[in-house]
GROMACS .gro file of C-alpha atoms in nm:
model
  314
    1UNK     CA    1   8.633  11.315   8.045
    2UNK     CA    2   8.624  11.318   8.441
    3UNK     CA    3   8.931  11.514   8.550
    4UNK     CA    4   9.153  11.410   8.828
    5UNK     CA    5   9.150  11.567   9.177
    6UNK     CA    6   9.459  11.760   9.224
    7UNK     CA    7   9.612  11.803   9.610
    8UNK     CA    8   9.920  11.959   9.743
    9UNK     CA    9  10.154  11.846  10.065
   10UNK     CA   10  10.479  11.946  10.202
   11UNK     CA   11  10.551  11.556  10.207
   12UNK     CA   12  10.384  11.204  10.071
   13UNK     CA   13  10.486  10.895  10.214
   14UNK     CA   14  10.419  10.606  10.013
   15UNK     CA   15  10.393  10.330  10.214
   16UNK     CA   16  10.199  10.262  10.580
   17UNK     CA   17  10.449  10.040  10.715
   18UNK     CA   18  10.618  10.088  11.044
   19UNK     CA   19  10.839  10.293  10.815
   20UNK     CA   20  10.624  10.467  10.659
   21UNK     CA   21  10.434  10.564  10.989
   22UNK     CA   22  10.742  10.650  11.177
   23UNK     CA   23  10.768  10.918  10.895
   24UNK     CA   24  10.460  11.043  10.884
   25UNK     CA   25  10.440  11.077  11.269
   26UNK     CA   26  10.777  11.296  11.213
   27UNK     CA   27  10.687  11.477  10.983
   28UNK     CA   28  10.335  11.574  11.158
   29UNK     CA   29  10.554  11.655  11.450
   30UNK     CA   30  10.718  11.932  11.266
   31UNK     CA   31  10.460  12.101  11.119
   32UNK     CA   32  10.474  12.054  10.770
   33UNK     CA   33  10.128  11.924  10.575
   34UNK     CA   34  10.177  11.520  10.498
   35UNK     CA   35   9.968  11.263  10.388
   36UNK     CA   36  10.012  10.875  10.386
   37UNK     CA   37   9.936  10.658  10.090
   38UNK     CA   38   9.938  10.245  10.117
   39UNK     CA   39   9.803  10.003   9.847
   40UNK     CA   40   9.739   9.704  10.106
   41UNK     CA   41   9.665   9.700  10.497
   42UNK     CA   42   9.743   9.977  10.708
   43UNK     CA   43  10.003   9.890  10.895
   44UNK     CA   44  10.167   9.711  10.691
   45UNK     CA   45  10.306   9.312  10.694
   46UNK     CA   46  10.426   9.363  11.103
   47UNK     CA   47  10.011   9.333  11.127
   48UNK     CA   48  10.072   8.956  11.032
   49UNK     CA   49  10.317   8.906  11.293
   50UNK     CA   50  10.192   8.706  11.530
   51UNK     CA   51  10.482   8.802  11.834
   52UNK     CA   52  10.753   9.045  11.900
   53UNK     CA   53  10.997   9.003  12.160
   54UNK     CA   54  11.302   9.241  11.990
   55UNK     CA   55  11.135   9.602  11.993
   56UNK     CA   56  11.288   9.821  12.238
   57UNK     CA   57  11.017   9.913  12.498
   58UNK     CA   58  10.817   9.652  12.478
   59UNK     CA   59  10.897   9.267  12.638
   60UNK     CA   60  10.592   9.084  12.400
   61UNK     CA   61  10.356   9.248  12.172
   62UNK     CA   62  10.146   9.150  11.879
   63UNK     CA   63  10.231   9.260  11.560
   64UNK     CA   64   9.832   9.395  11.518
   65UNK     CA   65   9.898   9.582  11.835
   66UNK     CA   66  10.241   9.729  11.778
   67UNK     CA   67  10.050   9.869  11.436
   68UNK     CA   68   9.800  10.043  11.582
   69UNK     CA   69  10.000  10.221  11.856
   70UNK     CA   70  10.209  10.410  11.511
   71UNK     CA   71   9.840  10.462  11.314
   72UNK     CA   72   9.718  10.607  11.695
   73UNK     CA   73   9.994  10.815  11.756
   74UNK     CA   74  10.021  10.941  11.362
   75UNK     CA   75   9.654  11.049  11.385
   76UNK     CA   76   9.756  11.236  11.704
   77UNK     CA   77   9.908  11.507  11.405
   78UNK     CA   78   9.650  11.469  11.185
   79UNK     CA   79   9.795  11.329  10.935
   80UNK     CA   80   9.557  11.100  10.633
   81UNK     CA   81   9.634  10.800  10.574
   82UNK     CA   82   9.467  10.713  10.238
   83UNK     CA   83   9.426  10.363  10.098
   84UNK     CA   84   9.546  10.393   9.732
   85UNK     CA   85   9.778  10.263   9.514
   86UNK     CA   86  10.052  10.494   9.334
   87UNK     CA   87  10.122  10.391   8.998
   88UNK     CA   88  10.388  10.655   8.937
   89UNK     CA   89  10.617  10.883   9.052
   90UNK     CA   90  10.731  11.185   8.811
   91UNK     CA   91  10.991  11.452   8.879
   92UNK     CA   92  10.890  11.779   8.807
   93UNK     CA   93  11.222  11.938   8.936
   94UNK     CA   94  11.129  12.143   9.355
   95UNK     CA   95  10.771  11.958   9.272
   96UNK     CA   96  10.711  11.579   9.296
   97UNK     CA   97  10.388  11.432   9.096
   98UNK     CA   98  10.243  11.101   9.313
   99UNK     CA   99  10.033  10.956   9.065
  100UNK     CA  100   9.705  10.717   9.187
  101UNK     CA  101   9.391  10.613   9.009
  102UNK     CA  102   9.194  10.855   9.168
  103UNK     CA  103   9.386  11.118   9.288
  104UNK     CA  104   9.720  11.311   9.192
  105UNK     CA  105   9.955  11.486   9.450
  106UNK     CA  106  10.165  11.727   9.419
  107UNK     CA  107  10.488  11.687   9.689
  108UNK     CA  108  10.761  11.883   9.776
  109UNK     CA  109  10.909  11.567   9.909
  110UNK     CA  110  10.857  11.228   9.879
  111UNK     CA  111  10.929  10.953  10.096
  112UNK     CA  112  10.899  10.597   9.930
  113UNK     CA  113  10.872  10.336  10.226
  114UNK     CA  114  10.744  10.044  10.009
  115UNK     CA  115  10.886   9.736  10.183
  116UNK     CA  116  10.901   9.417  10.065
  117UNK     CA  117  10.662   9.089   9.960
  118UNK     CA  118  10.751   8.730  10.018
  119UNK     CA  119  10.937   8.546   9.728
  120UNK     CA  120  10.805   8.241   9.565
  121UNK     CA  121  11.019   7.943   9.544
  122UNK     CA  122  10.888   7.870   9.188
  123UNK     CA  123  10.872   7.531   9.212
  124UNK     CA  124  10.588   7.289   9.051
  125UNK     CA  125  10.236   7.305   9.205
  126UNK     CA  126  10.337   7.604   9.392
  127UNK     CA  127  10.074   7.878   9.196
  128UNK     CA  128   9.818   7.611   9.099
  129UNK     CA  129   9.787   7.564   9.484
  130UNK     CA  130   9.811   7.879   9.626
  131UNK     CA  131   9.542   7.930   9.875
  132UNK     CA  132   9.490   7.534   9.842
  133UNK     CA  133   9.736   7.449  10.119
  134UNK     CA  134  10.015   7.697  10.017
  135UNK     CA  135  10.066   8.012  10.215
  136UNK     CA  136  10.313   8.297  10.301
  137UNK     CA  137  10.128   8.379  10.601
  138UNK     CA  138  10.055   8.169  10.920
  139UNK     CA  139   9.910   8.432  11.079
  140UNK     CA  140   9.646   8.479  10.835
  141UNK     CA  141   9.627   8.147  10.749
  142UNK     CA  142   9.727   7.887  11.032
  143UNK     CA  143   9.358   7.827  11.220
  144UNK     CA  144   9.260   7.665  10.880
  145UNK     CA  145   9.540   7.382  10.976
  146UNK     CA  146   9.443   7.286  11.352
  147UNK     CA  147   9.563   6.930  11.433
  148UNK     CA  148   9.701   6.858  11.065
  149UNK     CA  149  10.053   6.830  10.937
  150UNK     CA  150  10.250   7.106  10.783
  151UNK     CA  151  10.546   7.234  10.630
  152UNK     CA  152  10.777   7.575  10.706
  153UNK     CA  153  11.001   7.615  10.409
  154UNK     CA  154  11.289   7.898  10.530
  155UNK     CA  155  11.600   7.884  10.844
  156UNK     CA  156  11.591   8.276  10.904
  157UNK     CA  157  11.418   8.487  11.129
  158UNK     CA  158  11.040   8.443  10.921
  159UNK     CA  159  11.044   8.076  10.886
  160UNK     CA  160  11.094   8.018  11.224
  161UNK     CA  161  10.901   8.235  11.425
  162UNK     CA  162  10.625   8.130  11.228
  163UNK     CA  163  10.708   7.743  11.248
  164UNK     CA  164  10.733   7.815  11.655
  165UNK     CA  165  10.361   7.961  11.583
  166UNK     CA  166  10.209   7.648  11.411
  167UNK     CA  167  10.371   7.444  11.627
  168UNK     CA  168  10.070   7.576  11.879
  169UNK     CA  169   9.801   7.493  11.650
  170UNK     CA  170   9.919   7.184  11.410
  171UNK     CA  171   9.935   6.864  11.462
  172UNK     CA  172  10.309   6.839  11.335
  173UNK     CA  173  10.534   7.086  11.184
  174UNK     CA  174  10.837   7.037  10.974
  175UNK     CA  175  11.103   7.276  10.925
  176UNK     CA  176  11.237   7.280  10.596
  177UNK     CA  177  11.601   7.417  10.558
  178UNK     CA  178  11.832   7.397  10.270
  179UNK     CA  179  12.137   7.441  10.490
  180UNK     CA  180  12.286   7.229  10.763
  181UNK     CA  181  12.221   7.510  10.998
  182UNK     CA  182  11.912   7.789  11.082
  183UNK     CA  183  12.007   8.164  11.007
  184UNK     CA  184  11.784   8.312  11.233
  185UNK     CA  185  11.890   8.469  11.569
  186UNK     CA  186  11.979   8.222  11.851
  187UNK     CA  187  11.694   8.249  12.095
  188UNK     CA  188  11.459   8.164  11.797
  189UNK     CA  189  11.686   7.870  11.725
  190UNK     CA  190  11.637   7.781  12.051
  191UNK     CA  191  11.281   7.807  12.186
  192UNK     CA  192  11.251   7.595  11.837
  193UNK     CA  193  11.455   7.283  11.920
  194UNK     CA  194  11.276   7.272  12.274
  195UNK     CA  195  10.957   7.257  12.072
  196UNK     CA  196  10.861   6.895  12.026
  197UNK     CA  197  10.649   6.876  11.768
  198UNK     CA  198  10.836   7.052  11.520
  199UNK     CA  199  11.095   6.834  11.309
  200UNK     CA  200  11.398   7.036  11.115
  201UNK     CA  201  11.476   6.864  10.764
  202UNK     CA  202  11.816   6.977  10.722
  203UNK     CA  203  12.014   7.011  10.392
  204UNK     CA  204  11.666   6.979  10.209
  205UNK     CA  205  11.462   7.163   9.927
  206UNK     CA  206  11.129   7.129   9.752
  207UNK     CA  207  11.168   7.015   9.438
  208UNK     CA  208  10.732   7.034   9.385
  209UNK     CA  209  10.405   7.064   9.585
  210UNK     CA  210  10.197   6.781   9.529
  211UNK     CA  211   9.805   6.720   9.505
  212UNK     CA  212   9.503   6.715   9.307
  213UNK     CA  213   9.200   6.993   9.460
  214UNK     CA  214   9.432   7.046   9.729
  215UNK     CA  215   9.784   7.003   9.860
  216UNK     CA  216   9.902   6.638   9.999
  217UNK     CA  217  10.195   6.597   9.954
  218UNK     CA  218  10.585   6.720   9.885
  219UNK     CA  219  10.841   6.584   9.666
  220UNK     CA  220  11.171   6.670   9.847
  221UNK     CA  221  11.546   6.637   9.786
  222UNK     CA  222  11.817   6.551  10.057
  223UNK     CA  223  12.105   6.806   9.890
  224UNK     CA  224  12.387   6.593  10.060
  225UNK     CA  225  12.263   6.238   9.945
  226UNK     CA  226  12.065   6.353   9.648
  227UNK     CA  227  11.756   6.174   9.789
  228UNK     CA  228  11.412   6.220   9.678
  229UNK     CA  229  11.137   6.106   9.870
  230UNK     CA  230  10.743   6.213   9.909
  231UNK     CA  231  10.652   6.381  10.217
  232UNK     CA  232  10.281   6.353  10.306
  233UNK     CA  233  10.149   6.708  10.435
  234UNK     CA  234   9.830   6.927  10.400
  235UNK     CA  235   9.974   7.316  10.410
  236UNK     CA  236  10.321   7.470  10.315
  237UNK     CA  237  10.414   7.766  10.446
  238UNK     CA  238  10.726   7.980  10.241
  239UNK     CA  239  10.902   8.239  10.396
  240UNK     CA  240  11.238   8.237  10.099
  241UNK     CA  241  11.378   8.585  10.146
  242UNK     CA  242  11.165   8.918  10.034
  243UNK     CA  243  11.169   9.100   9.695
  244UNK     CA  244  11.088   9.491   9.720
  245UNK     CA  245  10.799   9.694   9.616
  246UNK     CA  246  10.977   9.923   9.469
  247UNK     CA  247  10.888   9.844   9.048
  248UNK     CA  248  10.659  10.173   9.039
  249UNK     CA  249  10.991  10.401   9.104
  250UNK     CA  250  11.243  10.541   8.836
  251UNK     CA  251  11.504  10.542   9.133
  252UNK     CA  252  11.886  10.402   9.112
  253UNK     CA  253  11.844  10.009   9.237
  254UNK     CA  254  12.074   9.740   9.340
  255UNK     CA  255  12.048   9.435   9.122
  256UNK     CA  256  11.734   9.337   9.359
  257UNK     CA  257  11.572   9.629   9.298
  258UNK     CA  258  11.622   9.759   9.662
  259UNK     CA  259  11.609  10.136   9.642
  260UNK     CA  260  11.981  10.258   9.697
  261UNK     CA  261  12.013  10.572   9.891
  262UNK     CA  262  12.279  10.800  10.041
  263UNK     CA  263  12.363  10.907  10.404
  264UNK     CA  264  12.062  11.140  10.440
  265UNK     CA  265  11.801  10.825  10.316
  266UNK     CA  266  11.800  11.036   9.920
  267UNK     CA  267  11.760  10.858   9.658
  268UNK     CA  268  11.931  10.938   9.278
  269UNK     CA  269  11.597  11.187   9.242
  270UNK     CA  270  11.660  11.454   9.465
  271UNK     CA  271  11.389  11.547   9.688
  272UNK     CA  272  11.299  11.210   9.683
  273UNK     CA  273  11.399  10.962   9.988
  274UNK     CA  274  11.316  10.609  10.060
  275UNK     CA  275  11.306  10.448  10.413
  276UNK     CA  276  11.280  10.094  10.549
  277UNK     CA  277  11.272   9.767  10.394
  278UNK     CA  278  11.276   9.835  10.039
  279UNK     CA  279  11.670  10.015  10.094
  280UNK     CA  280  11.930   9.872  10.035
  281UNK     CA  281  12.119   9.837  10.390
  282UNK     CA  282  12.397   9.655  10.303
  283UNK     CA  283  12.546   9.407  10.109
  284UNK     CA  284  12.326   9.132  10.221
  285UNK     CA  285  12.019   9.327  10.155
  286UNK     CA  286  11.799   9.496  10.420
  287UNK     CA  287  11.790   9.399  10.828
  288UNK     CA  288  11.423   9.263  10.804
  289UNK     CA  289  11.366   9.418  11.125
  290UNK     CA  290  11.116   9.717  11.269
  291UNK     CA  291  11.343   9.899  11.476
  292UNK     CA  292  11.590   9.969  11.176
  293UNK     CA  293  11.293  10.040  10.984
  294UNK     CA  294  11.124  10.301  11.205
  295UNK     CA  295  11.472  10.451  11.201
  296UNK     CA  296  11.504  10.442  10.866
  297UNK     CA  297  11.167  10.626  10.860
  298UNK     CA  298  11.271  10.902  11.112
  299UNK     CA  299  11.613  10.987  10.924
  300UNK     CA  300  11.430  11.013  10.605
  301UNK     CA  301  11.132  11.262  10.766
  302UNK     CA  302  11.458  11.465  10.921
  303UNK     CA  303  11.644  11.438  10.619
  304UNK     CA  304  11.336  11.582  10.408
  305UNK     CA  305  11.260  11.858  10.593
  306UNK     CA  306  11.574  11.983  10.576
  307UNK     CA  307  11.550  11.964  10.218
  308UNK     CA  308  11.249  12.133  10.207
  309UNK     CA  309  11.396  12.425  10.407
  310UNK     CA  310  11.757  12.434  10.281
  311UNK     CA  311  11.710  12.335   9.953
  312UNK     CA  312  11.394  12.449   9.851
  313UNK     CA  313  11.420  12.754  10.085
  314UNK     CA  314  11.049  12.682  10.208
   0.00000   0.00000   0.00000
C-alpha cells in the first residue's frame, strides 16, 4: 500500500476564488506558510464573467483578467496554488487534517472559501440536454449560438448581464422572468431594455426543454393567465440562484447549506473560518458579488492569524 504524502502549513485555503485568493495573498503578506487548494479553474467562476463594471478601481475589466491580477499578485508571496480536490476536513483539536486524493495537510488554520455552483431548475429535458443547447455559462458557451435564437432563464444580476452578452452574438434573446419585475441592479435593468434584440417574458416559467438530439424548443407558462404555449429556440441559458460547495464540511449550515460564521469569519470548528460566497451573509443568502467576497477573504486571513498567535500561542 502506497502511503500518502504528508505536508504541514500555517494556513490552507480551500478554494481559488477571488475569496480564496484575497486570503491567500493576506496571509503570504504576513509571513505565515499557506497553500491554496481548488478542485476546478483557478480563479474561480469570476473567470466566466465576461464584464465588470462594479469593482472598485477598475471602470471595465474582464472577469479572465480581474483573475489573473489576484493569481499574479498571490504568487508575488509565494504561495502554491495546487489543483486538487479536498474530500474532507477533520478536526484534530490546534491541528486541522485537509484531506485530498493525493495529498494530506496538516493546518493550523483553515480557511474554506468554496463558493457556490449554479442551480438547476429541474424541469423536463433539462439533464438529457445539457450540453445539447442547455448551459449555465454564456461565456463558455455563447460563440456556439452566433445568429440563432436563445433563451436567459433568471431577473437578477447573472441572468442579465449574461442576456446583455448574447444579445452581441445571437440572433434574438429572450429574457425569461418569473416575476413582473428584474431583481438585478438598475443600470443592468437598463442598458437591457435599450437593447433591441432582447425580449423580457414577464411573469413566465419553464415548465420543460424540448427536442430530440438537440434543444428546439420550450414549453412555457404565463403565471398570471396560466398560458402554455411552445417557444421555438436553440440554447437556454439558467442562471436560478446558486447552491454552495460547501457538502465536504462538518461545519454549522443554514438550511441552504451556506456555511454560518461569526464576527471574526469562524465557523462552529474553531480554527476553522470560511470566506466568500459559500457564507451565509444574511437572511437572503450571500451578496453574489467580488468585492464582498475579497473582503470576506481578507477578514478571514486577519481573523486566522490572530488565532494562530492568540490562540494557539504560535
Amino acid at each position: 500500500m502506497v502511503m500518502k504524502e504528508t505536508k504541514e502549513f500555517d494556513i490552507v485555503v480551500v478554494g481559488a476564488g477571488p475569496a480564496g485568493l484575497t486570503s491567500a495573498l493576506y496571509t503570504g503578506r504576513s509571513g505565515r506558510s499557506c497553500i491554496v487548494l481548488e478542485r476546478l479553474t483557478v480563479g474561480g467562476q469570476v473567470t466566466l464573467t465576461d464584464l465588470i463594471e462594479n469593482y472598485p478601481g477598475f471602470s471595465k475589466i474582464s472577469g479572465e483578467e480581474l483573475a489573473q491580477r489576484l493569481i499574479d499578485q498571490v504568487k508575488l508571496y509565494s504561495v502554491p496554488i495546487e489543483v486538487k480536490e479536498v474530500t474532507r476536513l477533520i478536526n484534530k483539536g490546534e491541528r486541522k487534517l485537509v484531506v485530498t486524493d493525493e495529498t494530506d495537510y496538516i493546518a493550523k488554520a483553515v480557511i474554506i472559501a468554496t463558493g457556490t455552483k449554479p442551480k438547476m431548475l429541474i424541469v423536463p429535458g433539462e439533464k438529457e440536454f445539457y450540453g445539447k443547447g442547455v448551459s449555465y455559462c454564456a461565456l463558455c458557451d455563447g460563440n456556439f449560438f452566433k445568429e440563432k435564437v436563445v433563451a436567459v432563464v433568471g431577473g437578477g444580476d447573472s441572468g442579465v448581464k449574461e442576456a446583455i452578452y448574447l444579445s452581441r452574438i445571437a440572433r434574438k434573446v429572450y429574457l425569461i422572468h418569473r416575476r413582473d419585475r428584474l431583481k438585478a441592479e438598475k443600470a443592468l435593468q437598463l442598458k437591457a431594455f435599450q437593447i433591441n434584440n432582447i425580449e423580457i417574458l414577464w411573469s413566465t416559467v419553464i415548465s420543460s426543454i424540448n427536442g430530440l438530439d438537440k434543444v428546439d424548443s420550450l414549453t412555457l407558462k404565463n403565471l398570471k393567465t396560466n398560458e402554455s404555449y411552445k417557444l421555438p429556440v436553440e440554447g437556454v441559458f439558467i442562471y436560478v440562484g446558486l447552491a454552495p460547495n460547501t457538502s465536504v464540511f462538518d461545519v454549522a449550515k443554514d438550511k441552504y447549506d451556506f456555511i454560518r460564521v461569526n464576527d471574526k469569519m469562524m465557523t462552529s470548528i474553531p480554527g476553522v473560518f470560511a470566506a466568500g460566497d459559500c457564507v451565509v451573509q444574511n437572511s437572503a443568502g450571500p451578496w453574489g458579488q467580488i468585492s464582498t467576497a475579497v473582503g470576506d477573504g481578507a477578514k478571514a486571513a486577519i481573523c486566522a492569524d490572530e488565532y494562530i498567535s492568540k490562540v494557539l500561542n504560535e
